[in-house]
Each structure stands twice: as structure tokens, then as C-alpha cells.
Amino acid sequence: MDAMRDPAGGPPGGVLERLFALRAHGTTVRTELLAGLTTFLTMAYIVFINPSILADAGMPKGAVFVATCLIAAFASALMGFLANYPIALAPGMGLNAYFAYVVVLQLGYTWQAALGAVFISGVCFLVVTLTGLRSLIVDGIPRSMRIAITVGIGLFLAIIALRNAGVVAASPATFVTLGDLHKPSTALAVAGFILVAALSIRKVKGALLIGILTVTTLSFVVAGNSFQGVVSWPPSIAPTLFALDLSGALSAGLLNIVLVLFLVELFDATGTLMGVASRAGLLREGPNPRLDRALMADSGAIFAGALLGTSSTTAYLESASGVEAGGRTGLTALTVAVLFLACLFFAPLAGSVPPYATAPALFYVACLMLHDLVNLDWDDLTEVIPACVTAVLMPFTYSIANGVAFGFITYAALKLLTGRARGVKPVVWVIAAVFLYKFIESGFGH
């Protein structure tokens, strides 16, 4: 009788077996469910951080919370059913900060127009995926610039986290200075970061989530935070649903914003998808239709998220934790989707989380994103200098777009002036020319 049992834990030819080919991937229902839970715990912090960041741009926090949960559930389920990959998706870190603090607060566009820009970038993303141009663009961008964009976003997240925590503050003499460490909220944020880092080093599942909830709990006791409850019916998504402003997004001023969104989405999603799939042993030489379907799933998730009312959605590197736990099929991603739907009923808890409670997790993610610096070829200054320009200018100009723009312009100029132009792919010249034109047109202002 044992020989007749499906190793997936059910009868041979069951629904889950037919949908996800569990036996062919050497996995079971129990393993996939545990892998999904593991992935969810490592990325559930986004349901607290994303509404908090986008609320700073004037978006209704409750509606963004619902949009975050819904797009994470939809996109993860789409990935599971369409590509059968154990990869979860949700609104991406870095891009949500760019959306709120640069596009809306710094450049002065409405959040509706910013959602329109996200939608257009998602459509462009889907077009280049369906036409096969995606691989050509990715191959054409220098590796050093891809590294620089990731590192720069990490630095950008770091300065936002430190500001939200109160660790850094504005100074008329030095621009930034040390904040008031005696404030209860700042002290809690510092302690929360140490807790998150320690738990992560000890490989505790859900370390970031534990850190956020711990600081939030203590904030009621020592920082005067008000408790709003834990469970309720989900808030209305109506304030953000289909609220995007496409006509505003098509204005000339948002062209470079769409380009930056597109480039970051391109590198972030493609790199994450291929990295996690490779770790799971799902990439093969030659044609790979499952990877193509995975790329389509993450492309479609971007403009679907814009319709719901959130910033760009992308594949999450935290999916690697589920792979390490044994996840090999789309059932892992589907499990994550179900858990995000369950989060819809915890809106009061999400509303009680102050910015300084999410800052430790944000700063920890930023620290991890600096790791890629070691992969630069430090002996080739024509690669290193543009990469450093890109990464450093993002936090110091408080703009991901400025960092990317100056990085590509510097890269093209150095290659041209040092006689190495022949080794530069055409896509680099095009991107550098677009950014240079935008700067000239705007007089090198915003």
C-alpha cells in the first residue's frame, strides 16, 4: 500500500499533483506548504512598510494596505500557476521609496500621476518581455551599472530609514547630523535594528517581522503610541482603485521617471527571478519556457498593482528562504498568496505601526544591498567610477533617477574619452543620451 501512495501526501494524480507536478520535482505538499510559510514570514514586513511609505506621499494608508495584500496575493498566485515557480512577489522596496519621497514629495507630482507612471513602465516591461527585447536590454547594460543601481538603492533606503528612526536629522551647518538619541522612538528604533540583525544572524525565521512587531509593542508602553486593535474587516480600497492618472503620467516631465522605473524593475525582477530559480535547480540550458512565463507573470504584476493602487511589484529575493526550506513548485508561491489574503484582516495592527518601527527592518535590508560592491572590478576605473557615481548620488541627491542618470552619462563619457567606446553596447548610448537630453532640457534642474 505504501508503494501506491503519492509522495506529495495524497492519492496519485490528485489536483495538486496535476497542477504543480510535485513528484517530478521531488517534493511533497507538506514541504511546499512549509516553504511557503517560510517565504511569507521573511517578506510579511512589506504589509507594514509599504503603506507607511506611500502614506507619506499622501495616499490613504488603509487602501494602500489592502492594495499591498491583494497584489502580493495575485502576483504570487499568478507566478505559481503560470510558471510553477516557488517565487513570491509584492511591492518592491526602494521603488516605493522613490515613488513617495522623490516623485511625489520632491518633484511635486500627484500620487495619481505617479501611479500612472508605474502603469506605463509596467506596460513597457510587458512589451519588452513578450517581444524578447528584455534579454537584449539586460545583456546590454554593463554589470557594474547593475551592481551600482542595487547598491545605490540600498544607500537611498538607508538614509530614509535613519531619518524615520530619528538617528539622523537636518542641520543648517552640515546638512545632516546626529539626531536626538534620548527620544524614546529613536532608542526603540536603534534597539529594534540590533534585534533584527541578531535574529537574522542566528537565522531566525521572520526576523524582520519580529523586529517590527516588537518595536510596535514597546511603542505603546514607552513612546505614547495609540493602539488601534488587531483584527477587523479590511478597509475600502476605493480611494486608490483605478485612481491612476495616465494623462498626467504622459506629461514630458515624467518621461525620465518612467525610464528609471523601467530600468530598476528590469534588473531587479530579472536578477531575482534567475537567481532564485537557479538556486532551486529550475534553470536549464537552452530554451526555458517556464522562465519566460515567470517573466510574463512579474511583468503583468506591475501594472496590475498600479491599478489597485501601489508602487511597482517585483519578485522577492526572500523567496530564496522558501527554496532553502525545500520549495520547488508553484504551490510554495500559492501558499504565500493565501497568507497575504489572510493579512487583509489585520489592517488595525498595520495602522498602529509607526515609521520608527519599520525603520530597523528598512535599514537592515539596506545593509544587505551593499554586499554587491565586492563584485565590482576595482582594477577597471572606467567601470568603478560610474558605478560609484551612481550609488553615491542616489542618497546625496535624494533621487534614484539622478543617480542612474549621472551614472550612465559618466559611463558613456569615460568609455568614449579613454578609447573604449567599441566595447559599449548600443543600449548604454541610448540611455545616456536620453538622460543627457533631459538634463539639458531642464537646465540640469528637477
XYZ file of C-alpha atoms in Angstrom:
446
model
C 0.000 0.000 0.000
C 2.877 2.419 0.854
C 4.268 1.996 -2.643
C 0.957 3.200 -4.050
C 0.933 6.406 -2.010
C 1.765 9.697 -3.682
C 4.877 11.197 -2.050
C 3.042 14.509 -2.191
C 0.914 13.226 0.632
C -2.237 12.405 -1.318
C -3.562 9.950 -3.881
C -1.710 9.572 -7.193
C -2.923 12.033 -9.807
C -4.503 14.407 -7.279
C -5.359 18.015 -8.121
C -2.175 19.449 -6.620
C -0.081 16.842 -8.393
C -1.659 17.705 -11.734
C -1.246 21.437 -11.191
C 2.295 21.508 -9.818
C 3.938 18.156 -10.751
C 5.121 17.645 -7.175
C 6.549 14.161 -7.698
C 8.556 15.247 -10.726
C 10.162 17.936 -8.573
C 10.854 15.563 -5.696
C 8.704 17.433 -3.201
C 5.539 16.984 -1.130
C 2.525 19.071 -0.171
C 3.827 19.410 3.390
C 7.242 20.580 2.213
C 5.713 23.122 -0.170
C 3.345 24.493 2.497
C 6.193 24.900 5.000
C 8.345 26.526 2.319
C 5.525 28.965 1.546
C 5.150 29.825 5.236
C 8.906 30.397 5.473
C 8.904 32.746 2.481
C 5.882 34.619 3.811
C 7.426 35.188 7.237
C 10.567 36.659 5.672
C 8.644 39.139 3.476
C 5.499 39.884 5.507
C 7.132 43.101 6.708
C 6.043 44.685 3.409
C 2.400 44.887 4.589
C 3.582 47.281 7.312
C 6.349 49.164 5.465
C 4.687 49.782 2.100
C 1.545 51.522 3.462
C 3.738 53.556 5.811
C 5.987 54.805 2.981
C 3.209 55.532 0.497
C 1.153 57.274 3.180
C 3.958 59.840 3.364
C 3.092 60.647 -0.266
C -0.490 61.405 0.760
C -2.000 58.063 -0.183
C -4.722 56.616 2.104
C -2.888 54.160 4.339
C -5.779 51.712 4.692
C -6.381 51.493 0.948
C -2.658 51.002 0.291
C -2.604 48.229 2.892
C -5.386 46.408 1.044
C -3.723 47.019 -2.332
C -0.433 45.654 -0.981
C -2.037 42.447 0.280
C -4.111 41.950 -2.874
C -1.287 42.476 -5.379
C 1.083 40.281 -3.366
C -1.557 37.533 -3.353
C -2.490 37.955 -7.024
C 1.082 38.182 -8.316
C 2.352 35.256 -6.230
C -0.581 33.068 -7.306
C -0.017 34.083 -10.936
C 3.632 33.083 -10.638
C 2.658 29.766 -9.091
C 0.026 28.811 -11.672
C 1.638 30.310 -14.775
C 5.300 29.371 -14.265
C 5.116 26.794 -11.435
C 7.983 28.609 -9.706
C 8.355 28.874 -5.886
C 8.803 32.652 -6.152
C 6.637 35.226 -4.380
C 6.025 38.833 -5.443
C 4.993 42.046 -3.691
C 5.552 45.806 -3.973
C 9.309 46.298 -4.161
C 11.472 48.033 -1.588
C 13.350 51.000 -2.985
C 10.864 51.700 -5.720
C 8.178 52.520 -3.149
C 10.586 54.989 -1.538
C 11.408 56.510 -4.941
C 7.680 56.783 -5.646
C 6.892 58.574 -2.386
C 9.922 60.645 -1.492
C 11.209 61.639 -4.924
C 8.395 61.556 -7.492
C 5.698 62.923 -5.185
C 7.344 64.802 -2.318
C 10.451 66.122 -4.069
C 9.334 66.605 -7.669
C 5.779 67.570 -6.761
C 3.760 65.177 -8.920
C 0.486 63.815 -7.583
C 0.444 60.257 -6.369
C -2.183 59.547 -9.021
C 0.243 60.632 -11.766
C 2.986 58.581 -10.125
C 0.715 55.517 -10.259
C 0.192 56.290 -13.944
C 3.978 56.271 -14.443
C 4.168 52.874 -12.709
C 1.411 51.576 -15.014
C 3.213 52.805 -18.157
C 6.515 51.305 -17.000
C 4.693 48.004 -16.419
C 3.219 48.054 -19.926
C 6.687 48.755 -21.365
C 8.050 45.949 -19.214
C 5.452 43.505 -20.563
C 6.079 44.579 -24.177
C 9.843 44.015 -23.974
C 9.201 40.661 -22.304
C 6.751 39.442 -24.940
C 8.947 40.642 -27.827
C 12.171 39.169 -26.464
C 13.793 42.605 -26.083
C 14.113 42.108 -22.335
C 17.095 39.781 -22.619
C 18.772 42.090 -25.151
C 18.436 45.096 -22.832
C 19.657 43.171 -19.779
C 22.640 41.833 -21.717
C 23.414 45.332 -22.998
C 23.637 47.008 -19.582
C 27.129 46.748 -18.016
C 27.336 44.510 -14.981
C 28.933 47.317 -12.984
C 25.917 49.553 -13.555
C 23.510 46.829 -12.492
C 25.505 46.414 -9.274
C 25.589 50.184 -8.768
C 21.814 50.534 -9.067
C 21.242 47.869 -6.411
C 23.833 49.383 -4.056
C 22.560 52.916 -4.647
C 19.002 51.917 -3.816
C 20.364 50.340 -0.642
C 22.031 53.629 0.350
C 18.851 55.515 -0.511
C 16.827 53.187 1.725
C 19.414 53.630 4.470
C 19.079 57.410 4.653
C 15.267 57.136 4.642
C 15.380 54.555 7.442
C 17.794 56.626 9.531
C 15.592 59.705 9.090
C 12.424 57.810 10.062
C 14.231 56.413 13.087
C 15.413 59.868 14.159
C 19.053 58.742 14.073
C 19.908 61.498 11.575
C 18.376 64.946 11.446
C 18.658 68.086 9.322
C 21.390 70.610 10.115
C 21.839 74.073 8.560
C 25.617 73.823 9.042
C 26.337 70.280 7.847
C 23.087 69.305 6.018
C 22.706 66.196 8.216
C 23.757 65.471 11.779
C 23.120 63.002 14.599
C 19.562 63.040 15.881
C 18.342 63.063 19.468
C 19.150 59.575 20.758
C 17.315 60.303 24.019
C 13.925 60.278 22.304
C 12.068 57.033 23.138
C 11.173 56.437 19.468
C 14.819 56.754 18.371
C 16.049 54.500 21.161
C 13.431 51.900 20.214
C 14.483 52.048 16.552
C 18.158 51.523 17.440
C 17.281 48.595 19.701
C 14.999 47.193 17.014
C 17.802 47.206 14.454
C 20.135 45.331 16.814
C 17.343 42.805 17.442
C 16.643 42.317 13.706
C 20.338 41.898 12.923
C 20.922 39.461 15.780
C 17.904 37.320 14.908
C 18.867 37.292 11.220
C 22.439 36.231 12.027
C 21.006 33.413 14.128
C 18.810 32.507 11.103
C 15.517 33.008 12.944
C 12.600 32.858 10.502
C 10.687 36.111 10.246
C 13.407 38.195 11.928
C 12.296 41.428 10.246
C 8.653 40.842 11.141
C 9.585 40.051 14.754
C 11.577 43.279 14.940
C 8.706 45.390 13.612
C 6.147 43.840 15.975
C 8.491 44.081 18.987
C 9.189 47.788 18.498
C 5.499 48.448 17.848
C 4.524 46.655 21.051
C 7.068 48.621 23.116
C 5.944 51.870 21.483
C 2.584 51.597 23.270
C 4.404 51.458 26.607
C 7.246 53.985 26.288
C 6.638 56.139 23.204
C 2.976 57.135 23.542
C 1.729 55.204 20.514
C -2.026 54.586 20.366
C -3.353 51.045 19.954
C -5.908 50.691 17.154
C -6.713 46.993 17.530
C -5.554 43.850 15.757
C -8.321 42.346 13.625
C -11.141 43.925 11.615
C -12.783 43.817 8.220
C -10.444 45.165 5.509
C -10.602 48.918 4.808
C -12.027 50.093 1.491
C -9.662 50.042 -1.476
C -11.876 52.540 -3.325
C -9.615 55.600 -2.708
C -6.747 54.035 -4.719
C -8.524 51.572 -7.027
C -8.194 52.776 -10.647
C -7.104 56.174 -9.274
C -4.058 56.411 -11.538
C -3.729 59.487 -13.744
C -2.459 58.353 -17.153
C -2.736 61.775 -18.787
C -0.613 63.277 -16.028
C 1.891 60.435 -16.333
C 2.276 61.033 -20.060
C 3.481 64.589 -19.475
C 7.054 65.301 -20.573
C 8.295 65.717 -17.008
C 7.612 62.092 -16.131
C 9.496 60.561 -19.071
C 12.732 60.073 -17.164
C 10.774 58.778 -14.155
C 9.164 56.084 -16.316
C 12.619 55.219 -17.669
C 14.094 54.844 -14.182
C 11.151 52.737 -13.014
C 11.504 50.546 -16.076
C 15.275 50.045 -15.680
C 15.135 49.257 -11.961
C 12.188 46.880 -12.438
C 14.056 45.224 -15.295
C 17.236 44.493 -13.360
C 15.622 43.803 -10.009
C 12.980 41.376 -11.252
C 15.154 39.591 -13.812
C 18.068 39.163 -11.433
C 15.873 37.930 -8.597
C 13.923 35.509 -10.771
C 17.012 33.947 -12.308
C 18.899 33.867 -9.003
C 16.154 32.121 -7.021
C 15.230 29.777 -9.887
C 18.870 28.792 -10.249
C 19.159 28.092 -6.524
C 16.096 25.853 -6.806
C 17.676 23.996 -9.746
C 14.926 25.125 -12.124
C 17.082 26.786 -14.813
C 18.268 24.737 -17.758
C 20.468 25.373 -20.755
C 18.696 26.367 -23.966
C 15.029 27.406 -24.291
C 13.321 27.768 -20.934
C 9.560 28.291 -21.365
C 8.905 28.298 -17.603
C 11.313 31.203 -17.122
C 9.599 33.036 -19.981
C 6.229 32.553 -18.265
C 7.733 33.717 -14.962
C 8.973 36.883 -16.655
C 5.482 37.488 -18.032
C 3.957 36.994 -14.573
C 6.177 39.569 -12.930
C 5.691 41.979 -15.858
C 1.903 41.815 -15.592
C 2.041 42.276 -11.820
C 3.476 45.795 -12.166
C 0.570 47.405 -13.971
C -1.939 45.304 -12.037
C -0.515 46.804 -8.845
C -0.800 50.309 -10.286
C -4.484 49.678 -10.997
C -5.025 48.574 -7.393
C -3.062 51.499 -6.001
C 0.532 50.652 -5.104
C 4.050 51.169 -6.412
C 5.934 48.677 -8.596
C 5.534 44.974 -7.799
C 8.510 42.666 -8.208
C 9.860 39.206 -7.410
C 11.237 38.944 -3.864
C 14.716 37.685 -3.088
C 13.263 36.437 0.213
C 11.781 33.609 -1.875
C 15.218 32.006 -1.559
C 14.387 31.230 2.082
C 11.465 29.094 0.908
C 13.689 27.365 -1.623
C 16.166 26.583 1.158
C 13.234 25.074 3.089
C 12.543 22.719 0.163
C 10.101 24.685 -2.010
C 10.359 23.673 -5.655
C 6.972 24.385 -7.260
C 4.249 26.976 -7.603
C 2.480 25.521 -4.576
C 5.002 27.417 -2.454
C 4.028 30.682 -4.168
C 0.323 29.841 -3.860
C 0.757 29.305 -0.116
C 2.299 32.769 0.155
C -0.661 34.176 -1.797
C -3.195 32.661 0.617
C -1.301 34.031 3.635
C -1.246 37.542 2.144
C -5.020 37.325 1.680
C -5.334 36.401 5.345
C -3.378 39.585 6.185
C -6.292 41.665 4.892
C -7.988 41.268 8.258
C -5.066 42.771 10.226
C -5.401 46.358 8.989
C -5.734 47.897 12.515
C -2.427 46.313 13.502
C -0.769 47.682 10.370
C -2.201 51.125 11.133
C -0.670 51.038 14.623
C 2.875 50.535 13.296
C 4.812 53.837 13.480
C 7.583 54.725 10.963
C 10.320 54.199 13.552
C 9.141 50.589 13.997
C 9.651 49.762 10.312
C 12.924 51.731 10.114
C 15.066 48.920 11.634
C 13.885 46.414 9.010
C 14.368 49.001 6.274
C 17.926 49.759 7.426
C 18.758 46.049 7.695
C 17.586 45.462 4.103
C 19.729 48.447 3.057
C 22.803 46.912 4.698
C 22.332 43.660 2.793
C 22.034 45.516 -0.515
C 25.578 46.920 -0.132
C 27.078 43.442 -0.431
C 27.252 43.592 -4.225
C 30.011 46.214 -4.073
C 32.545 43.402 -3.713
C 31.591 42.169 -7.195
C 32.876 45.296 -8.950
C 36.066 45.033 -10.980
C 38.064 47.520 -8.905
C 41.019 47.364 -11.324
C 38.976 48.963 -14.140
C 38.293 52.572 -13.213
C 36.058 53.111 -16.247
C 33.670 50.631 -14.598
C 34.202 51.554 -10.951
C 33.902 55.353 -11.186
C 30.485 55.386 -12.955
C 29.259 52.745 -10.508
C 30.349 54.854 -7.528
C 28.808 57.986 -9.067
C 25.521 56.098 -9.462
C 25.457 54.690 -5.941
C 26.645 57.815 -4.111
C 24.434 60.345 -5.889
C 21.225 58.440 -5.116
C 21.228 59.241 -1.370
C 23.074 62.573 -1.674
C 20.636 63.990 -4.249
C 17.770 62.077 -2.631
C 16.894 60.645 -6.031
C 17.329 57.244 -7.625
C 16.750 58.883 -11.015
C 19.620 61.341 -10.600
C 21.987 58.569 -9.563
C 21.099 56.405 -12.561
C 21.267 59.376 -14.934
C 24.683 60.654 -13.850
C 25.996 57.090 -13.708
C 25.096 56.283 -17.315
C 26.329 59.663 -18.570
C 29.643 59.206 -16.727
C 29.997 55.652 -18.036
C 29.467 56.700 -21.649
C 31.791 59.708 -21.326
C 34.654 57.762 -19.744
C 34.459 54.947 -22.278
C 34.435 57.493 -25.115
C 37.310 59.607 -23.774
C 39.531 56.623 -22.932
C 39.172 54.959 -26.339
C 36.981 52.081 -25.138
C 33.770 53.066 -26.885
C 33.742 49.981 -29.118
C 33.121 47.742 -26.129
C 29.980 49.617 -25.080
C 26.624 48.129 -26.096
C 24.203 50.406 -28.037
C 21.610 50.406 -25.242
C 24.063 52.289 -22.975
C 24.484 55.101 -25.515
C 20.708 55.367 -25.896
C 20.057 55.562 -22.140
C 22.900 58.048 -21.586
C 21.628 60.220 -24.463
C 18.066 60.248 -23.105
C 19.197 61.322 -19.641
C 21.621 63.924 -21.036
C 18.855 65.394 -23.185
C 16.520 65.564 -20.178
C 19.153 67.383 -18.120
C 19.904 69.865 -20.902
C 16.209 70.478 -21.500
C 15.564 71.144 -17.806
C 18.712 73.182 -17.288
C 20.111 70.441 -15.006
C 17.344 71.101 -12.504
C 14.417 68.889 -11.487
